[in-house]
Each structure stands twice: as structure tokens, then as C-alpha cells.
C-alpha atoms as a printed R data frame, in Angstrom:
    type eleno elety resid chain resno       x      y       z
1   ATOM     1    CA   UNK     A     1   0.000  0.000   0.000
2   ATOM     2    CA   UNK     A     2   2.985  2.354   1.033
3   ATOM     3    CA   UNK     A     3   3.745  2.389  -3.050
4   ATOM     4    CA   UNK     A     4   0.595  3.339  -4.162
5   ATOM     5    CA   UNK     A     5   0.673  6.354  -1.978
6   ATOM     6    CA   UNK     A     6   3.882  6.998  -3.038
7   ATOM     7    CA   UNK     A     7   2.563  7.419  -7.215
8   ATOM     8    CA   UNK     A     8  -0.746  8.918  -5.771
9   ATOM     9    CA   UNK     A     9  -0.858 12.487  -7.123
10  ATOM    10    CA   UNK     A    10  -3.864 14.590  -7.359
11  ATOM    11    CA   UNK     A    11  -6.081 12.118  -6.850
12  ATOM    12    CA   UNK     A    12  -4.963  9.646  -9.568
13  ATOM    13    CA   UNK     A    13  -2.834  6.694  -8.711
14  ATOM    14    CA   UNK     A    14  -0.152  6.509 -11.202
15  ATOM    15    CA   UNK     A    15   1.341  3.345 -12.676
16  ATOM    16    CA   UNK     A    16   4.853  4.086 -12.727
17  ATOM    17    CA   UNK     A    17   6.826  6.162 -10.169
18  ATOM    18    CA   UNK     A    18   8.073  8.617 -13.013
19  ATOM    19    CA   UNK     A    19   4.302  9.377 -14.146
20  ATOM    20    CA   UNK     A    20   3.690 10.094 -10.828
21  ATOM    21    CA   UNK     A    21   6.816 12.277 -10.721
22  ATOM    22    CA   UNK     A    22   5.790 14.420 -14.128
23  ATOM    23    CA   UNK     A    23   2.045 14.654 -11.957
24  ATOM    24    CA   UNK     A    24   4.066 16.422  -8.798
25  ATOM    25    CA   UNK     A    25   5.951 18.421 -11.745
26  ATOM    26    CA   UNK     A    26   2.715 19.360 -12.894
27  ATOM    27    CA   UNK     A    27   0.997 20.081  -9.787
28  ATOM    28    CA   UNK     A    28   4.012 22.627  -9.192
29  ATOM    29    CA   UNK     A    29   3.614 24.401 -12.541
30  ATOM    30    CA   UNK     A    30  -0.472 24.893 -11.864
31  ATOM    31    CA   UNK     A    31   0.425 26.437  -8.415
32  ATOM    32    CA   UNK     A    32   2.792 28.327 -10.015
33  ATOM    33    CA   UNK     A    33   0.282 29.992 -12.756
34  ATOM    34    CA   UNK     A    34  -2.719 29.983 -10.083
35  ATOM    35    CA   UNK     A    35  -0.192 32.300  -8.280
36  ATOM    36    CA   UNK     A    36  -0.230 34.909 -11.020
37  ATOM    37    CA   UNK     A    37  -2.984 34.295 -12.698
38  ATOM    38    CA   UNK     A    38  -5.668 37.540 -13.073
39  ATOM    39    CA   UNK     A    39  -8.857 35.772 -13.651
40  ATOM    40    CA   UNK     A    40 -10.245 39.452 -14.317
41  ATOM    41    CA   UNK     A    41  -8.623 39.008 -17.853
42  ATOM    42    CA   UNK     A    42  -9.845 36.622 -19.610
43  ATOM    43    CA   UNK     A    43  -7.843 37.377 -22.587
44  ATOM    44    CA   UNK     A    44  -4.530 36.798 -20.773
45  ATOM    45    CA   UNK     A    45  -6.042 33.368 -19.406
46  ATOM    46    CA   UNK     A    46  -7.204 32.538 -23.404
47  ATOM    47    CA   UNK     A    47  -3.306 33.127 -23.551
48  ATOM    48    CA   UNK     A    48  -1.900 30.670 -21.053
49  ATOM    49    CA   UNK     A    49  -4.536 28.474 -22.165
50  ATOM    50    CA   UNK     A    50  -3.778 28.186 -25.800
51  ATOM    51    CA   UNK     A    51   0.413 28.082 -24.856
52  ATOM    52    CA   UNK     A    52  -0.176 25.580 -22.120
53  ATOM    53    CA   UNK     A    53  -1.850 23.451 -25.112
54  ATOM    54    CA   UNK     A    54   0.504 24.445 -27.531
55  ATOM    55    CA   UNK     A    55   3.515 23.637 -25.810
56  ATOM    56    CA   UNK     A    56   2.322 20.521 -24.167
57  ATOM    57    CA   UNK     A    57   2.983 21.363 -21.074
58  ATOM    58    CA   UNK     A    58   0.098 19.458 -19.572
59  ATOM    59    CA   UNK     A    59   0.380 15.421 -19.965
60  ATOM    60    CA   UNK     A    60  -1.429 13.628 -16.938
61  ATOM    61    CA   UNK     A    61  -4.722 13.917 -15.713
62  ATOM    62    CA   UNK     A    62  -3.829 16.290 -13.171
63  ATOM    63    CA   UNK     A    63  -2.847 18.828 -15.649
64  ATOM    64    CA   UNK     A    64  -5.338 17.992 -18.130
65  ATOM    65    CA   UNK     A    65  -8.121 18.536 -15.156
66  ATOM    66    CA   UNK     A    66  -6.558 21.981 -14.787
67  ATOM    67    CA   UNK     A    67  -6.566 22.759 -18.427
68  ATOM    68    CA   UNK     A    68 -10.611 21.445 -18.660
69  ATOM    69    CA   UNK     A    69 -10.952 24.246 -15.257
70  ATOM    70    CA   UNK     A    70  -8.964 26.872 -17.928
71  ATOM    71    CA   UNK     A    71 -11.721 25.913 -20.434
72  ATOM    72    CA   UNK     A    72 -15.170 25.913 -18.663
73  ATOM    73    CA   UNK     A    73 -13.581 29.276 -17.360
74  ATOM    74    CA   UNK     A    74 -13.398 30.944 -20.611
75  ATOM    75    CA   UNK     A    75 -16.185 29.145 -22.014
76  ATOM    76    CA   UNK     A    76 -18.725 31.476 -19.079
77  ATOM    77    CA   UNK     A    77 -17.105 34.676 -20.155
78  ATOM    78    CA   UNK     A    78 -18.990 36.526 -22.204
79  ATOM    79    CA   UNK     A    79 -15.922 38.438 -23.804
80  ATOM    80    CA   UNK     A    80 -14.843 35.301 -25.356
81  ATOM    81    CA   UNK     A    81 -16.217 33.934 -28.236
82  ATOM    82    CA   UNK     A    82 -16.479 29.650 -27.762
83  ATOM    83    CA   UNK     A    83 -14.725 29.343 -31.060
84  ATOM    84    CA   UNK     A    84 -11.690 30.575 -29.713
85  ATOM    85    CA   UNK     A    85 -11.010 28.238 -27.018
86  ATOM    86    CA   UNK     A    86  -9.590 25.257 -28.630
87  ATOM    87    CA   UNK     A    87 -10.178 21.453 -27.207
88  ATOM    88    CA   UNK     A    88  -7.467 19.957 -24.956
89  ATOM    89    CA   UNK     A    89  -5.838 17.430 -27.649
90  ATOM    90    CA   UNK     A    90  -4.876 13.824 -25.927
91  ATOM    91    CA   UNK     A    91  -1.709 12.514 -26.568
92  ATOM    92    CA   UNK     A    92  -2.378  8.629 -25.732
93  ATOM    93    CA   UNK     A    93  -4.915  6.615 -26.641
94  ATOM    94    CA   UNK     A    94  -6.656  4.171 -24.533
95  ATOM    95    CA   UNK     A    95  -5.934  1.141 -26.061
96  ATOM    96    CA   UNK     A    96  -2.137  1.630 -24.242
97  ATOM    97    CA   UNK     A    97  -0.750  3.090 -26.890
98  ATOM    98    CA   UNK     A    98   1.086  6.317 -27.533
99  ATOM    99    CA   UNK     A    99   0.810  8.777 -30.326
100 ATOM   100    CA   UNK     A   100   3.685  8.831 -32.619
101 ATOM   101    CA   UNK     A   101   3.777 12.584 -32.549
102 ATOM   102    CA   UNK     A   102   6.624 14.036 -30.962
103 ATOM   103    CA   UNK     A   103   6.151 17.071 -28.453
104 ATOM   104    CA   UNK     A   104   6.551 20.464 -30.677
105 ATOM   105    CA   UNK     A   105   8.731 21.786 -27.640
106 ATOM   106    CA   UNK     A   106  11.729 18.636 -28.468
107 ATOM   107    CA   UNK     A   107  11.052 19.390 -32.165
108 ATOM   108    CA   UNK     A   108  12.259 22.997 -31.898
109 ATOM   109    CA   UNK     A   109  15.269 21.911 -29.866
110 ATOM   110    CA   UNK     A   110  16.516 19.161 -31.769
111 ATOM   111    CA   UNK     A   111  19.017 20.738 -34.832
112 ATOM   112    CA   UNK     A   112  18.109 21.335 -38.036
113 ATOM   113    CA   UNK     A   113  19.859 19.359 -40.630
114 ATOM   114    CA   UNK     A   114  21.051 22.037 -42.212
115 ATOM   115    CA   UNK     A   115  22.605 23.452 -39.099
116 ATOM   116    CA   UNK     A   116  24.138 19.895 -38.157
117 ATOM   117    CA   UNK     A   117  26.134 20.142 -42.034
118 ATOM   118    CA   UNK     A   118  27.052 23.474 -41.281
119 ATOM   119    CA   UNK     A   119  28.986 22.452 -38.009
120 ATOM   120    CA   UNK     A   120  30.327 19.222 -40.095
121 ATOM   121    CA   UNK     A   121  31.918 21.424 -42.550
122 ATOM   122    CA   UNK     A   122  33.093 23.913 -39.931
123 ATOM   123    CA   UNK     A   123  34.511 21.200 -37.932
124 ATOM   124    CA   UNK     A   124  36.182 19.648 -41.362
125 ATOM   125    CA   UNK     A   125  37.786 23.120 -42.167
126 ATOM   126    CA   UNK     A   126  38.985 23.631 -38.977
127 ATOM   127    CA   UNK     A   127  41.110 19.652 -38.978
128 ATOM   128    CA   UNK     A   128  42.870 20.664 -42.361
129 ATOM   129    CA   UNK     A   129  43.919 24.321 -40.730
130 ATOM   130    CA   UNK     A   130  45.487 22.619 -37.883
131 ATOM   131    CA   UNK     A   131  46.955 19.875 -39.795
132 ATOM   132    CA   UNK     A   132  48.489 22.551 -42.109
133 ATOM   133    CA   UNK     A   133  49.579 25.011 -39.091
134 ATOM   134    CA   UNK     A   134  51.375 21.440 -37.707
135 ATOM   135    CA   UNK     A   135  53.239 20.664 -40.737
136 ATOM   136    CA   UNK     A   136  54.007 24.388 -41.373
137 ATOM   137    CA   UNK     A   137  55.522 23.933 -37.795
138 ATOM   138    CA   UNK     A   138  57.668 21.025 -38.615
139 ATOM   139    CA   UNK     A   139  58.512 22.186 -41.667
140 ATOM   140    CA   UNK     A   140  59.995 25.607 -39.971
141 ATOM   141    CA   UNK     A   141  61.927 23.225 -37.627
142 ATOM   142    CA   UNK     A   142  63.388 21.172 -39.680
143 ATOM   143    CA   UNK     A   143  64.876 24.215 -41.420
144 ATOM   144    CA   UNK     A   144  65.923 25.993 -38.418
145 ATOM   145    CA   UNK     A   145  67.733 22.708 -37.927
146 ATOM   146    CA   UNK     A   146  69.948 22.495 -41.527
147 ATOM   147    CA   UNK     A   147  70.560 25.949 -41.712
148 ATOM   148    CA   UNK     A   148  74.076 27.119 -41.548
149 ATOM   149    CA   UNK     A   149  72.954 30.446 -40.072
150 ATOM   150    CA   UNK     A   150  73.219 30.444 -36.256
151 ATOM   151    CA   UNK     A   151  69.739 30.471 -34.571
152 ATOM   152    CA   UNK     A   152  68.354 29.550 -30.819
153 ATOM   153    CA   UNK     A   153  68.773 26.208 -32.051
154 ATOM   154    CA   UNK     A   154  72.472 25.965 -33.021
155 ATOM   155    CA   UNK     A   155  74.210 28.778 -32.170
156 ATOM   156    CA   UNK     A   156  76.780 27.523 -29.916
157 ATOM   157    CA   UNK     A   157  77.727 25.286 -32.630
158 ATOM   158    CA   UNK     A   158  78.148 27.851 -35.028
159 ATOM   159    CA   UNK     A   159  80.088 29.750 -32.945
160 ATOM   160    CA   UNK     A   160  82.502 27.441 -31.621
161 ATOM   161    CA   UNK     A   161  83.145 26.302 -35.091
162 ATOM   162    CA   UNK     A   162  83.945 30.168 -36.691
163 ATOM   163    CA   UNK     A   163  86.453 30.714 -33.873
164 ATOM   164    CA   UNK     A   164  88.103 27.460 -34.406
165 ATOM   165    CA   UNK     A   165  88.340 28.285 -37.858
166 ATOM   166    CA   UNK     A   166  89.552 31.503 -37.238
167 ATOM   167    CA   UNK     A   167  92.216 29.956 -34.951
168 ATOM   168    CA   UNK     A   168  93.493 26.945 -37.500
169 ATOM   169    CA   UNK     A   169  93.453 30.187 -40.463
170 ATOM   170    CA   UNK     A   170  95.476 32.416 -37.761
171 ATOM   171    CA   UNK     A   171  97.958 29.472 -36.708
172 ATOM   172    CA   UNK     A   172  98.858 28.520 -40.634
173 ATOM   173    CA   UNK     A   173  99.540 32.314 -41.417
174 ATOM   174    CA   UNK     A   174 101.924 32.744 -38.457
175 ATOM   175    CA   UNK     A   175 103.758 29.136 -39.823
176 ATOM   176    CA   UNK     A   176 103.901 30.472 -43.220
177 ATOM   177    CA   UNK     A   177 105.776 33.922 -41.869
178 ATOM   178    CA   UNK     A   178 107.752 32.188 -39.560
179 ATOM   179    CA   UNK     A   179 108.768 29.468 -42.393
180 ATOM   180    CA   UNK     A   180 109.246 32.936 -45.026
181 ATOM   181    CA   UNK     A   181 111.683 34.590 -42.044
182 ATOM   182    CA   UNK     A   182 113.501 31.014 -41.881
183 ATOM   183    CA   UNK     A   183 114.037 31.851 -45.602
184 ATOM   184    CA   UNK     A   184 115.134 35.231 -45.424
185 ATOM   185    CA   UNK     A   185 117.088 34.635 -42.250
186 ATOM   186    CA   UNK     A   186 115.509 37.497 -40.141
187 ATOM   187    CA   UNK     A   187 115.110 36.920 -37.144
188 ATOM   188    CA   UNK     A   188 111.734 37.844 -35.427
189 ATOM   189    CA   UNK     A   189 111.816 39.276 -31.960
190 ATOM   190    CA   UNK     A   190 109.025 37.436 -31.308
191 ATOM   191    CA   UNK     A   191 110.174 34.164 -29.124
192 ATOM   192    CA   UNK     A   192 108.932 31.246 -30.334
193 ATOM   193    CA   UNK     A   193 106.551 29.084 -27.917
194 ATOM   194    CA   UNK     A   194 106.629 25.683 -29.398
């Protein structure tokens, strides 16, 4: 028994714990409109009536009791003509099954198709950018890397191997001189080191 009281709502016993939950959602929402609702304009309760249907906002028979309130309401007022106030559609039948239609509200959210190739070609674009920005990045590398220009990447080399250079070029001319005073038999006043 402690179940059934549990997916009790309204006055209707529910089959299923989640009907009974959309019920108590329900219940909420027609608090929620009874709280601002000005019943001394009936064209602004023709309003929420029509949206409430429209939107579908009302599934269980504890909303669809409120909506039938909504109608006999504006059905008495003599501002409002009978034609305007639709019926309450059902969305089940009573044979257990459901209506294929979909609720309008999840229709609106779900993408377009369009929209949906849109982002597929955005999202294609954007792969063959950053795979070109990559190899552009390797490719920049692997030049910094062979060039005989010093950079960040290999100027310590560079360096080391122009002053040793200079050093073997500098050593040679001072053994050619000292080989050409040999020659000449002048004698430097420089003393040799070696």
C-alpha cells in the first residue's frame, strides 16, 4: 500500500513512479500559474490556455483537469467567443498506446539538418587548418635545424666552429711567416713558444 501512496498524485494513482513524478511536476507548474494568474482578464487566461496546449505542457490527468478548469472558465465569459477556445488534444490513446507525434517543444530543440552540415563542414575546415599550421611547424623546424645560419637552435655550434676556424686560419699564417723569415734569415723578436 505504502507504493501506491507513493505514485498517488492529485487524486490519480499513477502506474509508474516517473508518471507520478511528471504529476508532482505538474501540480508545481499549476500552483505556479494559479499564483499569477488575473482571472479578471480573460484574454490573458485565453493566452496561457492556448500556450499551455501548444507547448504541451500538460500530460497527466492532473494537468489535463486543470486545463478542462482553464476551459469551462473561458467558455462562461462573455468576452470570449467559444470558437476561440480550442479542445485539450490527448496525446495517448486508450488502447495503451502512444501517439507517434513528438512534443513540438523537443522538435524545436533538436538541430536542423542544415545546421548539423554546417557544423560538419566547420569542424572539417577547422582539422585541415590545424593539420596545415602542424606541418608548417615542422617544416619551420626542420629548417631551423639544416641551416648554416646560427639560430636559438644551433648557435653555440656555429660559434665554436667560426672561432676554431679563425684559430686553424690564424695558426697557418703565423707558420707560413715564420717558415718565409727562416728563408730570409731574419730573425723575429718574437720568441717562439713551441
Amino acid at each position: 500500500m505504502a507504493d501506491n501512496e507513493e505514485r498517488s498524485v492529485g487524486g490519480y494513482l499513477f502506474y509508474t513512479d516517473r508518471d507520478a513524478k511528471i504529476a508532482e511536476a505538474e501540480l508545481q507548474k499549476i500552483e505556479y500559474l494559479e499564483a499569477r494568474i488575473d482571472y479578471s482578464r480573460p484574454e490573458s487566461i485565453l493566452m496561457v490556455y492556448e500556450k499551455t496546449i501548444h507547448e504541451r505542457i500538460f500530460r497527466t490527468p492532473v494537468g489535463l483537469q486543470y486545463l478542462k478548469g482553464l476551459r469551462d472558465f473561458l467558455l462562461e465569459q462573455p468576452e470570449i467567443n467559444p470558437e476561440d477556445v480550442p479542445d485539450i488534444p490527448l496525446y495517448s490513446t486508450f488502447g495503451g498506446e502512444l501517439r507517434s507525434q513528438g512534443n513540438p517543444a523537443k522538435n524545436r530543440i533538436k538541430p536542423s539538418r542544415e545546421k548539423t552540415e554546417k557544423q560538419k563542414q566547420f569542424f572539417r575546415i577547422s582539422v585541415i587548418l590545424n593539420v596545415l599550421l602542424v606541418l608548417a611547424i615542422i617544416a619551420m623546424f626542420t629548417i631551423t635545424l639544416k641551416s648554416d645560419n646560427p639560430n636559438i637552435l644551433n648557435y653555440e655550434k656555429a660559434i665554436t666552429n667560426k672561432y676554431a676556424a679563425w684559430e686553424q686560419e690564424l695558426t697557418e699564417r703565423e707558420q707560413r711567416i715564420r717558415d718565409k723569415e727562416r728563408e730570409l734569415h731574419i730573425e723575429s723578436n718574437v720568441t717562439e713558444e713551441n
